[in-house]
Amino acid sequence: MSAPGSKRVLITFARSFLTLDLARLMSAAGHDVTVVDSIGLPVSRFSNATSAFVKVPSPTFEPRAYCRELARIVTEREIDLLIPVHEETDIIAMLRADFPDTCELFLSDFEVENNLHNKFEFQRVLAERGIPTLKFAQVRSQDDLEALDFDTPFALKECYSRGSQKVYKVTPGDLPTDIEFSPTNPWIAQEWMKGTPYCSYSVCRDGEVLAHTLYPVGYAIDGRSCIAFDAIEHAGILDWITSFVKQLNFTGQVGFDFIEDSEGNLFTIECNPRGTSGIMLFEPHNRVDRAFTGEATELITPDPGTRKMIGFGMGLYGWTKASRNGRTMREFVRDFRAYDDVITNRRDRLPAFMMVVAYIDIARMCFKYRVGLAEAFMHDHEWDGVAIEP
């Protein structure tokens, strides 16, 4: 029997460690958790925090079928709250009319979601609100690239991209000539600035930040995608997020990438309007579930000094020079022993034991789509701006 006040929750992208951790947090608070994925053996399927797993179509390649199946599961299992984790968020927002009114979709309207996801549109939104930005420009063709008036190095990346994929550091006068341009996914040129990088994670409802954490970029794949996380506080960043979220009346999970210059000025590089690794810094006693259900009466934050890592990622990449960010191998070994692994859990041991099995389907996608392991992990849950008719 469910506990009083508990909800039936559906969480997407069950292969993700974010989903695994969120499922554990929701289950520990008494909620009934169903997870879905387009692969058959996602790691969250093996967790005792989930009451059911359902294989569904790929949101990238079969978006209408995906949403119809989610709607069927919502009705059949009497789901109260649907929490999307990755870029299926945009697709669900676009096709939200497919879902019954009895279930709350934990996201914002499609226009808001898209303006945050699209890296150029996000910078435009900031500029329109008078929020300081780094210099930026949209690039749709080689002619646009050659016409840029940047006189300092700049980043060049697709407007719809994730996981720091395809990020070029370009020096004026030495422009790349092999960029592939898509009519639905242009590129953004953005000033490259040195400073201290931070990543945030917040859970918001109706323009209010109900849960929040922040971590510096430490161990990271190629210096960009974090695989170890230290919960810290930064009042300026929290104030920035609180103000911005209120302006948009945003509902959902959201992460921002910040850089702080030597004078303490903050600039926001990009936004991820979906789940990010910050969720893994919360413990069951923090009761972050109350932020999702709207029951929080104060800002929920992780315990000070919380340190987590994706042990699998640290083992594969963390020891490399590009990922250590200046740390020695001795420091890596020390930190590897000190950080808590987000997958290993003494109350939920099976996911850690089944990691190899869970990655069989990911490995298959490497061959199917001819991409690397990191790209294959997300490939069939990405959305690159292609319109989907309701």
mmCIF file of C-alpha atoms in Angstrom, residues 87-96 107-117 160 273 383 385-388:
data_model
loop_
_atom_site.group_PDB
_atom_site.id
_atom_site.type_symbol
_atom_site.label_atom_id
_atom_site.label_comp_id
_atom_site.label_asym_id
_atom_site.label_seq_id
_atom_site.Cartn_x
_atom_site.Cartn_y
_atom_site.Cartn_z
ATOM 1 C CA GLU A 87 16.005 15.682 -24.554
ATOM 2 C CA GLU A 88 12.751 13.756 -24.843
ATOM 3 C CA THR A 89 11.628 16.696 -22.703
ATOM 4 C CA ASP A 90 11.292 18.826 -25.865
ATOM 5 C CA ILE A 91 9.368 16.119 -27.703
ATOM 6 C CA ILE A 92 6.943 15.559 -24.829
ATOM 7 C CA ALA A 93 6.440 19.332 -24.524
ATOM 8 C CA MET A 94 5.711 19.544 -28.254
ATOM 9 C CA LEU A 95 3.200 16.672 -28.124
ATOM 10 C CA ARG A 96 1.783 17.334 -24.660
ATOM 11 C CA LEU A 107 8.169 20.585 -17.792
ATOM 12 C CA SER A 108 7.363 23.968 -19.308
ATOM 13 C CA ASP A 109 5.667 24.908 -22.569
ATOM 14 C CA PHE A 110 7.547 23.929 -25.717
ATOM 15 C CA GLU A 111 8.497 27.502 -26.637
ATOM 16 C CA VAL A 112 10.176 27.995 -23.267
ATOM 17 C CA GLU A 113 11.900 24.604 -23.380
ATOM 18 C CA ASN A 114 13.166 25.188 -26.923
ATOM 19 C CA ASN A 115 14.444 28.701 -26.203
ATOM 20 C CA LEU A 116 16.535 27.289 -23.364
ATOM 21 C CA HIS A 117 17.725 24.187 -25.217
ATOM 22 C CA TYR A 160 21.342 21.694 -30.549
ATOM 23 C CA PRO A 273 16.338 22.463 -19.487
ATOM 24 C CA TRP A 383 16.310 16.255 -30.348
ATOM 25 C CA GLY A 385 15.203 21.044 -33.687
ATOM 26 C CA VAL A 386 13.180 19.003 -36.188
ATOM 27 C CA ALA A 387 9.498 19.976 -35.918
ATOM 28 C CA ILE A 388 7.015 17.205 -35.121
#
